[in-house]
Amino acid sequence: MKNKKYIIAGAGLGGSLLGVLLAKKGFDVEIFESRPDMRRHDIAAGRSINLALSDRGIQALKKAGLSEAINKIMMPMAGRLIHSVDGQKQNQPYSGKKGRVINSISRGGLNSILMTEAEKYDNLEIHFESKIIDIDWDKKEFTYWSDDADSAKKEDFDIIFGADGAGSEIRTNYQRGGLRMFNYSQEFLEHGYKELEIPSNMDGSYKIETDVLHIWPRGQYMMIALPNKDGSFTCTLFMPYHGEQGFDNLKTKDQVSNFFNEKFPDAVPFMPTLLDDFFENPTAPLATVKCYPWVKGGDSALLGDAAHAVVPFYGQGMNASFEDVGVLDDLINQDPSLNWEEIFDKYQKLRKVNADAIAELAIDNYKEMRSHVADPTFQIKRHIEMALESRYSDFNSKYSLVTFEHEVPYSVAKSLGERQDEYLMKICKDVKDWTSLDLDDIYNDLIKLRK
Ligand SMILES: Cc1cc2nc3c(=O)[nH]c(=O)nc-3n(C[C@H](O)[C@H](O)[C@H](O)COP(=O)(O)OP(=O)(O)OC[C@H]3O[C@@H](n4cnc5c(N)ncnc54)[C@H](O)[C@@H]3O)c2cc1C
């Protein structure tokens, strides 16, 4: 069984990790990646764009033995630092339990580590600049464009994984008839995003606090900033495309300058390249992709963004992709006979409900990040959650369930977390001093919500 030919479309985050774990088991793996090798070419994905890596992703990376390598490129963030328009700052820890952090990590740095690890195996090869464009399921053959060839080439496969991201060609093939009764939806947010930068000081030191995720919440829109190892921060402005407070209204340098001076006055002095960044960097859309089934018998499976692209507001898209790979790895280990049809079916049933849950949580968290974090009732609720987490080892807020409790599936984290939120928001309404509330009573009420 092991000398089958395993093909992975995409050497991104999920595809590279899957490659490592399959190669480690002795499978023959070939990865086809449409882009050039980011370790040798200066391409967008290799730049210092960063992501928040948390527990679920870290657990899957541990399976590949990569903890030490990734530790070196991670920057811990223990909470949110909220920047008000008047320049005031407020620290909101992510958890009341000690040592809980999320980690800012360079996408290019992490992807490079994964690809380098994958290429250590003789039974794995990555073909760069090789874009998969078609699959013939009857012949078990796929077609790809390689930049070093004049025409498309064909190759056979036994099993093909679609780890080719939100615009997946493998998923498109399912949709074009490769898979009967295939359900698919793509829903764009009205909001897009643009990346900007806070560079380091001349001596390489940081201009603002490094151990937090900075947020400038402004109701309809927000800016965030995550630290990079080189002393800089990647800032992301999320806002509607249209309307009064939208990208449409930021067309000239004066408009952008006035807008930032008015809305983000404390950030502007740290953003010397703001106007160049704003007009050079693209405004990109954000969408949720859902589909089902994720697998075609025992021949093919989708994972990561190809199966479930989510908006980035819970910082879980990559983590969920890695979790997919971890679950697949467990299921393969549990089935020495390697019945792929059964493995894939179990995989999609386990994962779909959780992918749907994190998709919805991510949309809800956008509202929380851009406005609720500045709301007094929400802030009281966060104080109580922190106090409860610190006093009771078995209490976790919704954020903690999603972010720090990898043994709790996203779907369970969502349903329990929402019940807790509803109860807590109710008791926090009109409370001025959260210390006047009885924590033991609250805890006892919350326990009842677990059933
Ligand atoms: C602004 C923003 C911020 C985000 N922040 C976070 C965060 O903080 N934390 C988090 O967990 N997630 C975050 N995400 C989500 C995260 O980026 C994705 O969930 C993650 O990259 C998905 O990994 P993947 O391997 O499935 O897909 P990708 O990383 O997109 O990899 C797909 C790969 O397939 C290749 N490819 C595409 N088509 C083909 C083809 N036809 N043939 C061959 N190769 C192909 C691509 O070149 C790419 O290398 C963010 C996303 C955005 C947009």
Coordinates of C-alpha atoms and ligand atoms in Angstrom, one line a residue:
M1 CA 0.0 0.0 0.0
K2 CA 2.8 2.4 0.8
N3 CA 4.3 2.5 -2.7
K4 CA 1.3 4.3 -3.9
K5 CA 1.9 7.8 -5.4
Y6 CA 0.7 10.5 -3.1
I7 CA 0.3 14.0 -4.7
I8 CA -0.3 17.2 -2.8
A9 CA -1.5 20.3 -4.6
G10 CA 0.1 23.3 -2.8
A11 CA 3.3 23.6 -0.7
G12 CA 1.7 26.3 1.5
L13 CA 1.3 25.9 5.2
G14 CA -1.1 22.9 5.3
G15 CA 0.3 21.1 2.2
S16 CA 3.9 21.3 3.4
L17 CA 3.0 20.0 6.9
L18 CA 1.0 17.1 5.4
G19 CA 4.0 16.3 3.1
V20 CA 6.3 16.0 6.2
L21 CA 3.9 13.8 8.1
L22 CA 3.2 11.5 5.1
A23 CA 6.9 11.3 4.1
K24 CA 7.8 10.5 7.8
K25 CA 5.5 7.4 7.4
G26 CA 7.5 6.3 4.4
F27 CA 5.0 7.2 1.7
D28 CA 6.2 8.5 -1.7
V29 CA 5.1 12.1 -1.9
E30 CA 5.3 14.7 -4.6
I31 CA 4.1 18.3 -3.9
F32 CA 3.2 20.6 -6.8
E33 CA 3.4 24.3 -6.0
S34 CA 2.4 26.9 -8.4
R35 CA 4.7 29.6 -7.0
P36 CA 8.5 29.8 -7.2
D37 CA 10.4 28.6 -4.1
M38 CA 10.0 31.4 -1.6
R39 CA 13.3 30.5 0.0
R40 CA 15.1 31.6 -3.2
H41 CA 12.8 34.2 -4.7
D42 CA 11.5 37.5 -3.2
I43 CA 7.8 36.9 -3.6
A44 CA 4.9 38.3 -1.6
A45 CA 4.4 35.2 0.5
G46 CA 8.0 35.3 1.6
R47 CA 7.7 38.8 3.0
S48 CA 7.3 39.7 6.7
I49 CA 3.6 39.2 6.7
N50 CA 2.7 37.6 9.9
L51 CA 0.0 35.3 11.4
A52 CA -1.1 34.4 14.9
L53 CA -0.2 30.8 15.7
S54 CA -1.9 29.2 18.7
D55 CA -2.3 25.9 20.5
R56 CA -4.2 23.9 17.8
G57 CA -1.5 24.8 15.2
I58 CA 1.3 24.2 17.6
Q59 CA 0.0 20.7 18.5
A60 CA 0.1 19.6 14.8
L61 CA 3.5 21.1 14.2
K62 CA 4.8 19.1 17.2
K63 CA 3.9 15.9 15.3
A64 CA 6.4 17.0 12.7
G65 CA 9.1 17.6 15.4
L66 CA 9.2 21.3 14.6
S67 CA 8.6 22.9 18.1
E68 CA 12.2 24.0 18.5
A69 CA 12.5 25.5 15.0
I70 CA 9.3 27.4 15.2
N71 CA 10.0 28.6 18.8
K72 CA 12.9 30.5 17.4
I73 CA 10.7 32.6 15.0
M74 CA 7.7 33.2 17.2
M75 CA 6.9 36.3 19.2
P76 CA 4.5 35.8 22.1
M77 CA 1.5 38.1 22.5
A78 CA -0.2 37.9 25.9
G79 CA -3.2 40.1 25.1
R80 CA -4.7 42.9 23.1
L81 CA -3.6 46.4 23.6
I82 CA -6.5 48.7 22.7
H83 CA -5.6 52.1 21.4
S84 CA -8.4 54.8 21.8
V85 CA -8.6 57.8 19.5
D86 CA -7.5 60.1 22.4
G87 CA -4.3 58.1 22.7
Q88 CA -5.2 56.1 25.8
K89 CA -4.2 52.5 25.9
Q90 CA -5.8 49.6 27.6
N91 CA -4.3 46.1 28.1
Q92 CA -6.8 43.2 27.8
P93 CA -5.0 39.9 28.6
Y94 CA -6.2 36.9 26.5
S95 CA -6.5 34.7 29.5
G96 CA -6.5 34.8 33.3
K97 CA -4.4 31.6 33.4
K98 CA -0.7 32.1 33.5
G99 CA 1.5 31.5 30.4
R100 CA -1.2 31.6 27.8
V101 CA -0.2 33.5 24.7
I102 CA -0.8 33.5 21.0
N103 CA 2.3 33.9 18.8
S104 CA 3.1 36.2 16.0
I105 CA 5.0 34.3 13.3
S106 CA 6.2 35.2 9.8
R107 CA 4.2 33.3 7.2
G108 CA 7.2 33.0 4.9
G109 CA 9.5 32.0 7.8
L110 CA 7.1 29.2 8.9
N111 CA 6.4 28.0 5.4
S112 CA 10.2 27.9 4.7
I113 CA 10.8 25.8 7.8
L114 CA 8.1 23.4 6.7
M115 CA 9.4 23.1 3.1
T116 CA 13.0 22.6 4.3
E117 CA 11.8 19.9 6.7
A118 CA 9.8 18.2 3.9
E119 CA 12.8 18.1 1.6
K120 CA 14.9 16.3 4.2
Y121 CA 13.0 13.1 3.2
D122 CA 14.3 11.2 0.1
N123 CA 10.8 10.0 -0.6
L124 CA 9.4 13.6 -0.9
E125 CA 9.9 16.0 -3.8
I126 CA 8.5 19.6 -4.2
H127 CA 8.0 20.8 -7.8
F128 CA 7.9 24.6 -7.8
E129 CA 6.4 26.7 -10.5
S130 CA 4.1 23.8 -11.3
K131 CA 0.4 24.7 -11.2
I132 CA -2.1 21.9 -11.3
I133 CA -4.8 22.8 -13.8
D134 CA -6.8 19.6 -14.4
I135 CA -7.6 16.1 -13.2
D136 CA -8.8 13.1 -15.1
W137 CA -10.3 10.9 -12.4
D138 CA -10.9 7.9 -14.8
K139 CA -7.3 7.8 -15.9
K140 CA -6.0 8.9 -12.4
E141 CA -3.9 11.5 -14.1
F142 CA -3.5 15.3 -13.5
T143 CA -2.3 18.1 -15.8
Y144 CA 0.0 20.8 -14.7
W145 CA 1.8 23.9 -16.1
S146 CA 5.4 24.0 -15.3
D147 CA 7.3 27.3 -15.9
D148 CA 10.2 25.4 -17.5
A149 CA 8.1 23.7 -20.1
D150 CA 6.4 25.0 -23.3
S151 CA 3.3 22.9 -22.8
A152 CA 1.3 21.3 -20.0
K153 CA 2.5 18.0 -18.7
K154 CA 0.6 15.0 -17.3
E155 CA 1.4 12.7 -14.4
D156 CA -0.5 9.8 -12.8
F157 CA -1.5 9.6 -9.1
D158 CA -3.1 7.2 -6.7
I159 CA -4.2 9.8 -4.2
I160 CA -4.3 13.6 -4.6
F161 CA -4.7 16.1 -1.7
G162 CA -6.1 19.6 -2.4
A163 CA -4.0 21.8 -0.1
D164 CA -4.1 24.6 -2.7
G165 CA -5.8 27.3 -0.7
A166 CA -8.9 29.4 -0.9
G167 CA -9.0 29.4 -4.8
S168 CA -8.3 25.6 -4.9
E169 CA -8.1 24.0 -8.4
I170 CA -8.9 20.6 -6.9
R171 CA -12.1 21.9 -5.3
T172 CA -13.0 23.6 -8.6
N173 CA -12.6 20.3 -10.3
Y174 CA -15.0 18.6 -7.8
Q175 CA -17.4 21.4 -8.6
R176 CA -17.1 21.1 -12.3
G177 CA -18.4 17.6 -12.1
G178 CA -15.5 15.7 -10.6
L179 CA -17.8 15.0 -7.6
R180 CA -21.5 14.3 -7.8
M181 CA -23.8 16.5 -5.7
F182 CA -21.0 18.8 -4.5
N183 CA -22.1 21.8 -2.4
Y184 CA -20.2 25.0 -2.6
S185 CA -20.6 28.5 -1.3
Q186 CA -18.4 31.6 -1.2
E187 CA -19.5 34.7 0.8
F188 CA -17.5 37.9 0.6
L189 CA -17.4 40.3 3.5
E190 CA -18.2 43.9 2.6
H191 CA -14.9 44.7 4.2
G192 CA -11.4 44.3 2.6
Y193 CA -7.9 44.6 4.1
K194 CA -4.7 46.4 3.4
E195 CA -1.3 45.7 4.9
L196 CA 0.8 48.6 6.2
E197 CA 4.0 48.8 8.3
I198 CA 5.5 50.2 11.4
P199 CA 9.2 49.8 10.7
S200 CA 11.9 49.3 13.4
N201 CA 14.0 52.1 14.8
M202 CA 17.3 52.7 13.2
D203 CA 19.0 50.4 15.7
G204 CA 16.6 47.6 15.0
S205 CA 14.6 48.1 18.2
Y206 CA 10.8 48.2 18.3
K207 CA 8.8 51.5 18.3
I208 CA 5.8 50.1 20.2
E209 CA 5.1 47.3 22.7
T210 CA 6.0 43.8 21.4
D211 CA 4.2 41.4 23.7
V212 CA 0.7 42.3 22.6
L213 CA -1.6 42.4 19.6
H214 CA -2.3 46.1 19.0
I215 CA -5.9 47.0 18.1
W216 CA -7.3 50.4 17.1
P217 CA -11.0 49.6 17.2
R218 CA -13.2 52.2 15.4
G219 CA -16.6 50.7 15.1
Q220 CA -17.1 50.1 11.4
Y221 CA -13.4 49.5 10.8
M222 CA -10.2 48.8 12.7
M223 CA -6.4 48.5 12.4
I224 CA -4.3 45.8 14.1
A225 CA -0.5 45.4 14.4
L226 CA 1.5 42.2 15.1
P227 CA 5.3 42.3 15.8
N228 CA 7.9 40.8 13.6
K229 CA 11.3 39.4 14.7
D230 CA 13.2 42.2 12.8
G231 CA 11.8 45.0 14.9
S232 CA 9.0 46.0 12.6
F233 CA 5.2 45.5 12.9
T234 CA 2.8 44.4 10.2
C235 CA -0.3 46.5 10.4
T236 CA -3.6 45.5 8.8
L237 CA -6.4 48.0 8.1
F238 CA -9.8 46.2 7.8
M239 CA -12.6 48.4 6.5
P240 CA -15.6 48.4 4.2
Y241 CA -14.9 48.8 0.5
H242 CA -17.8 51.2 0.0
G243 CA -19.6 53.9 2.0
E244 CA -18.6 56.9 3.9
Q245 CA -16.0 55.0 6.0
G246 CA -14.7 52.9 3.3
F247 CA -11.6 52.4 1.1
D248 CA -13.6 54.1 -1.7
N249 CA -13.2 57.4 0.1
L250 CA -9.5 57.2 0.5
K251 CA -8.3 58.0 -3.0
T252 CA -5.8 60.8 -2.6
K253 CA -2.7 61.2 -0.3
D254 CA -4.5 64.1 1.5
Q255 CA -7.5 61.9 2.2
V256 CA -5.4 59.1 3.6
S257 CA -3.3 61.5 5.6
N258 CA -6.3 63.3 7.1
F259 CA -8.1 60.0 7.8
F260 CA -5.1 58.5 9.7
N261 CA -4.3 61.7 11.6
E262 CA -7.9 61.9 12.7
K263 CA -8.6 58.2 13.5
F264 CA -5.2 56.7 14.4
P265 CA -3.3 59.8 15.7
D266 CA -1.0 57.8 18.0
A267 CA 0.1 55.4 15.2
V268 CA 0.9 57.9 12.5
P269 CA 4.2 59.1 14.0
F270 CA 5.4 55.4 13.8
M271 CA 4.3 54.9 10.2
P272 CA 6.8 57.0 8.1
T273 CA 6.0 55.0 4.9
L274 CA 2.2 55.1 5.4
L275 CA 1.3 56.9 2.2
D276 CA 3.6 54.8 0.0
D277 CA 2.4 51.6 1.7
F278 CA -1.2 52.6 1.3
F279 CA -1.0 53.2 -2.4
E280 CA 1.5 50.5 -3.3
N281 CA -0.1 47.6 -1.3
P282 CA -3.3 46.0 -2.7
T283 CA -6.7 46.1 -1.0
A284 CA -7.7 42.5 -0.8
P285 CA -11.1 40.9 -0.2
L286 CA -12.1 38.5 2.6
A287 CA -14.4 35.6 2.1
T288 CA -15.8 32.5 3.8
V289 CA -15.7 29.4 1.6
K290 CA -17.8 26.3 2.6
C291 CA -18.2 23.1 0.6
Y292 CA -19.1 19.5 1.1
P293 CA -18.1 16.7 0.6
W294 CA -14.4 17.3 1.1
V295 CA -13.3 14.0 -0.3
K296 CA -13.7 11.9 -3.4
G297 CA -14.0 8.3 -2.3
G298 CA -10.5 7.1 -1.4
D299 CA -8.9 9.1 -4.3
S300 CA -8.8 12.6 -3.0
A301 CA -9.3 14.9 0.0
L302 CA -9.4 18.7 0.5
L303 CA -7.8 20.4 3.5
G304 CA -7.1 23.8 4.9
D305 CA -8.5 26.9 3.0
A306 CA -9.3 24.7 0.0
A307 CA -12.0 23.0 2.2
H308 CA -12.9 25.9 4.5
A309 CA -11.5 29.4 4.0
V310 CA -12.5 31.6 6.9
V311 CA -12.2 35.3 7.6
P312 CA -9.1 36.0 9.8
F313 CA -10.7 37.6 12.9
Y314 CA -10.2 34.6 15.3
G315 CA -6.6 34.1 14.0
Q316 CA -7.5 30.4 13.3
G317 CA -7.4 29.8 9.5
M318 CA -3.9 28.4 9.5
N319 CA -4.4 26.8 12.9
A320 CA -7.5 25.0 11.6
S321 CA -5.5 23.9 8.5
F322 CA -2.8 22.4 10.7
E323 CA -5.5 20.8 12.8
D324 CA -7.0 19.1 9.7
V325 CA -3.5 17.7 9.0
G326 CA -3.2 16.5 12.6
V327 CA -6.6 14.7 12.5
L328 CA -5.7 13.1 9.1
D329 CA -2.4 11.9 10.6
D330 CA -4.2 10.4 13.6
L331 CA -6.7 8.6 11.4
I332 CA -4.0 7.2 9.2
N333 CA -2.1 5.9 12.3
Q334 CA -5.3 4.3 13.6
D335 CA -5.8 2.3 10.3
P336 CA -2.8 0.1 9.5
S337 CA -4.7 -1.4 6.5
L338 CA -4.8 2.1 5.0
N339 CA -8.4 2.0 3.8
W340 CA -8.3 5.5 2.4
E341 CA -12.0 5.6 1.7
E342 CA -12.8 5.0 5.3
I343 CA -10.0 7.3 6.6
F344 CA -11.2 10.2 4.4
D345 CA -14.9 9.7 5.3
K346 CA -14.0 9.8 9.0
Y347 CA -11.9 12.8 8.4
Q348 CA -14.5 14.9 6.7
K349 CA -17.2 13.9 9.3
L350 CA -14.9 14.9 12.1
R351 CA -13.8 18.2 10.6
K352 CA -16.7 19.7 8.7
V353 CA -18.8 20.6 11.8
N354 CA -15.7 22.2 13.3
A355 CA -14.8 24.1 10.2
D356 CA -18.3 25.5 10.0
A357 CA -18.1 26.5 13.7
I358 CA -14.8 28.4 13.3
A359 CA -16.1 30.1 10.2
E360 CA -19.0 31.6 12.2
L361 CA -16.9 32.4 15.2
A362 CA -14.5 34.3 13.0
I363 CA -17.3 36.5 11.6
D364 CA -18.7 37.2 15.1
N365 CA -15.2 38.0 16.4
Y366 CA -14.8 40.8 13.8
K367 CA -17.7 42.7 15.5
E368 CA -16.0 42.0 18.9
M369 CA -12.6 43.3 17.7
R370 CA -13.7 46.4 15.9
S371 CA -16.2 47.7 18.4
H372 CA -17.1 45.5 21.5
V373 CA -13.5 45.6 22.9
A374 CA -14.1 49.3 23.5
D375 CA -17.6 48.7 25.0
P376 CA -17.8 49.1 28.9
T377 CA -20.1 46.0 29.4
F378 CA -17.7 43.9 27.3
Q379 CA -14.8 45.1 29.3
I380 CA -16.5 44.2 32.6
K381 CA -17.2 40.8 31.2
R382 CA -13.6 40.3 30.2
H383 CA -12.5 41.3 33.8
I384 CA -14.9 38.6 35.2
E385 CA -13.7 36.0 32.7
M386 CA -10.1 36.7 33.7
A387 CA -10.9 36.4 37.4
L388 CA -12.8 33.2 36.8
E389 CA -10.0 31.7 34.7
S390 CA -7.5 32.6 37.4
R391 CA -9.5 31.2 40.3
Y392 CA -11.0 28.0 38.7
S393 CA -8.7 25.7 36.8
D394 CA -11.6 24.3 34.8
F395 CA -13.2 27.5 33.6
N396 CA -12.4 28.8 30.2
S397 CA -13.9 31.8 28.4
K398 CA -15.1 31.3 24.8
Y399 CA -11.8 32.9 23.5
S400 CA -9.8 30.5 25.6
L401 CA -11.8 27.5 24.6
V402 CA -11.2 28.3 20.9
T403 CA -7.6 29.4 21.3
F404 CA -6.0 27.5 24.1
E405 CA -8.0 24.3 24.5
H406 CA -7.0 22.1 21.6
E407 CA -8.8 19.1 23.0
V408 CA -12.1 20.9 22.8
P409 CA -13.4 20.8 19.2
Y410 CA -14.3 24.2 17.7
S411 CA -18.0 23.2 17.6
V412 CA -18.1 22.5 21.3
A413 CA -16.1 25.7 22.1
K414 CA -18.6 27.7 20.0
S415 CA -21.8 26.3 21.6
L416 CA -20.5 26.4 25.2
G417 CA -18.7 29.7 24.7
E418 CA -21.9 31.3 23.3
R419 CA -24.0 30.1 26.3
Q420 CA -21.4 31.5 28.7
D421 CA -21.2 34.8 26.8
E422 CA -25.0 35.3 26.8
Y423 CA -25.1 34.7 30.6
L424 CA -22.2 36.9 31.3
M425 CA -23.3 39.8 29.1
K426 CA -26.6 39.7 30.9
I427 CA -25.2 39.9 34.4
C428 CA -22.6 42.5 33.4
K429 CA -25.2 44.9 32.0
D430 CA -25.2 48.2 34.0
V431 CA -22.6 46.9 36.4
K432 CA -20.1 49.7 37.2
D433 CA -17.7 47.8 39.5
W434 CA -17.2 44.2 38.6
T435 CA -15.6 43.4 42.0
S436 CA -19.1 43.9 43.5
L437 CA -20.2 40.6 41.8
D438 CA -19.9 37.3 43.6
L439 CA -17.5 35.1 41.5
D440 CA -18.5 31.8 43.2
D441 CA -22.1 32.3 42.4
I442 CA -21.3 33.2 38.8
Y443 CA -19.0 30.1 38.5
N444 CA -21.8 27.8 39.9
D445 CA -24.3 29.2 37.3
L446 CA -21.7 28.8 34.5
I447 CA -21.1 25.1 35.4
K448 CA -24.8 24.4 34.8
L449 CA -24.4 25.6 31.3
R450 CA -22.0 22.8 30.5
K451 CA -24.7 20.2 30.5
Ligands
LIG1 C1 -5.2 39.0 6.2 C2 -5.1 37.6 6.7 C3 -4.7 37.3 8.0 C4 -4.7 36.0 8.5 N1 -4.2 35.8 9.8 C5 -4.3 34.6 10.3 C6 -3.8 34.4 11.6 O1 -3.4 35.3 12.4 N2 -3.8 33.1 12.1 C7 -4.3 32.0 11.4 O2 -4.3 30.9 11.9 N3 -4.7 32.2 10.1 C8 -4.7 33.5 9.6 N4 -5.1 33.7 8.3 C9 -5.5 32.5 7.5 C10 -4.3 31.7 6.9 O3 -3.6 32.6 6.0 C11 -4.9 30.6 6.0 O4 -5.9 29.9 6.7 C12 -3.7 29.6 5.7 O5 -2.8 30.2 4.9 C13 -4.3 28.3 5.0 O6 -3.3 27.5 4.7 P1 -3.4 26.5 3.4 O7 -2.2 25.7 3.4 O8 -4.7 25.8 3.4 O9 -3.4 27.5 2.2 P2 -2.3 28.5 1.6 O10 -1.4 28.9 2.7 O11 -3.0 29.5 0.9 O12 -1.4 27.6 0.6 C14 -1.9 27.2 -0.6 C15 -0.8 26.9 -1.5 O13 -1.2 26.3 -2.7 C16 -0.6 26.9 -3.8 N5 -1.5 26.7 -5.0 C17 -2.6 27.3 -5.3 N6 -3.2 26.8 -6.4 C18 -2.4 25.9 -6.8 C19 -2.4 25.0 -7.9 N7 -3.4 25.0 -8.8 N8 -1.4 24.1 -8.1 C20 -0.4 24.0 -7.2 N9 -0.3 24.9 -6.2 C21 -1.3 25.8 -6.0 C22 -0.4 28.3 -3.4 O14 0.6 29.0 -4.2 C23 0.0 28.2 -1.9 O15 1.3 28.0 -1.8 C24 -5.1 34.9 7.7 C25 -5.5 35.2 6.4 C26 -5.5 36.5 5.9 C27 -6.0 36.7 4.5

